[in-house]
Every structure is written in structure tokens, then in C-alpha cells.
XYZ file of C-alpha atoms in Angstrom:
106
model
C -7.219 -0.364 9.522
C -5.747 0.765 6.752
C -2.345 0.983 7.833
C -2.778 -2.516 9.570
C -3.627 -3.700 5.746
C -0.979 -2.069 3.634
C 1.827 -2.981 6.404
C -0.001 -6.869 5.424
C 0.132 -5.906 1.425
C 4.263 -4.500 1.663
C 4.750 -7.836 3.460
C 3.378 -10.381 0.655
C 5.879 -7.605 -1.289
C 8.834 -8.701 0.701
C 7.725 -12.018 0.656
C 8.714 -13.169 -2.783
C 6.689 -16.343 -3.729
C 9.159 -19.850 -4.570
C 7.753 -22.826 -6.150
C 10.238 -25.421 -8.581
C 9.457 -26.369 -10.987
C 9.464 -29.636 -13.056
C 12.950 -26.997 -15.656
C 14.342 -26.827 -12.194
C 14.069 -22.944 -12.117
C 12.450 -21.572 -9.231
C 9.416 -18.817 -9.925
C 9.210 -15.354 -7.639
C 6.390 -14.138 -7.197
C 5.846 -10.513 -6.298
C 2.182 -9.432 -5.339
C 2.435 -5.330 -5.154
C 0.868 -2.165 -7.027
C 2.343 0.292 -8.783
C 0.969 2.365 -6.944
C 2.775 1.265 -3.411
C 6.210 3.224 -2.029
C 6.833 -0.920 -0.581
C 6.816 -1.687 -3.973
C 8.640 1.231 -5.153
C 11.246 -0.114 -2.341
C 11.562 -3.817 -3.521
C 11.721 -2.917 -6.957
C 15.010 0.272 -6.078
C 16.194 -1.537 -4.117
C 16.560 -5.470 -4.752
C 15.255 -5.964 -7.879
C 18.060 -5.142 -10.026
C 20.475 -7.315 -7.919
C 17.302 -9.823 -8.834
C 17.314 -8.992 -12.036
C 21.035 -9.412 -12.563
C 22.006 -12.347 -11.094
C 19.019 -14.480 -11.135
C 16.152 -13.930 -14.103
C 18.480 -11.700 -16.629
C 21.053 -15.657 -15.950
C 17.706 -17.771 -16.599
C 18.213 -18.889 -12.925
C 13.922 -17.781 -12.282
C 10.883 -17.477 -13.809
C 9.966 -14.405 -12.685
C 5.786 -12.328 -12.132
C 4.865 -9.747 -11.176
C 1.284 -9.934 -9.954
C -0.057 -6.353 -9.687
C -3.276 -6.423 -6.473
C -4.322 -2.880 -7.948
C -6.183 -2.485 -4.827
C -4.544 1.436 -4.288
C -7.507 3.725 -6.379
C -8.299 4.123 -9.709
C -4.798 5.010 -10.881
C -3.304 1.525 -10.329
C -5.838 -0.335 -12.340
C -4.859 1.795 -15.093
C -1.067 0.555 -13.987
C -2.713 -2.422 -14.005
C -3.803 -2.255 -17.237
C -0.876 -0.896 -19.125
C 1.271 -4.193 -17.174
C -0.836 -6.650 -19.056
C -0.771 -5.187 -22.025
C 3.044 -4.294 -21.456
C 3.784 -8.786 -20.899
C 1.284 -10.082 -23.321
C 2.606 -7.834 -26.346
C 6.042 -6.742 -25.070
C 7.341 -9.219 -22.688
C 10.547 -8.682 -22.602
C 10.593 -5.109 -22.346
C 8.318 -6.100 -19.384
C 11.227 -5.313 -16.212
C 11.796 -1.815 -18.250
C 8.010 -0.979 -18.568
C 7.920 -2.264 -14.856
C 11.057 -0.201 -14.290
C 9.535 3.339 -14.860
C 6.531 2.731 -13.092
C 7.770 3.087 -10.498
C 10.318 5.869 -11.128
C 6.968 7.436 -12.010
C 5.591 7.717 -9.103
C 6.365 10.572 -5.667
C 9.274 9.757 -3.684
C 6.573 9.325 -0.469
């Protein structure tokens, strides 16, 4: 059952919710956990292209929703992410990259 749950959550990570806003920008929302190995793959394989081609050029608004479902460290990471997003939003993507680079490969 746990494996199916993790696969389902990984599927949610891979599907970014897009919705058109009034300013003709799309909003990309990724649901994940900083400790999730599938989310780490998305961070390393997809985020650089997404950031370079869309986020940095202002074509989309981006949001990472940390589900914090993999234990106490996930909750701490989620709290830290919220703090960075509130205090230094321009540095959030760098924080996110560092959070995923700190976890061991699975």
C-alpha cells in the first residue's frame, strides 16, 4: 500500500497544475516533498529547463507545495521553505535546489 501511495504522490509531482491567470501567465504548481527521491529527479532533470525557459523569463509563475509526508525532517524542511519564501522569495528556487541536493541518492 505504501508503494502505491508513493507512486501516486510522485505522479502528482510530475503533473504540474497549470491555470491561466488574468495576466495571461500560467501558474505551475508542483506538489512534493524535499525528501522524496522522485521529487529530487524532477528537481534535477526538469527544473533547470523550466527555470531557464519559463520562470526566469517571467512566462510563468511557479509554486512548490511541500506536502511534508515523509517524516519529521520533511516537516522541518517545509517550515524552512515557507520561511525562505516569506523572507527572501527571490532566493527560494536556490533554496529548493540546495534542499534536493542535500539528500542522498536512492
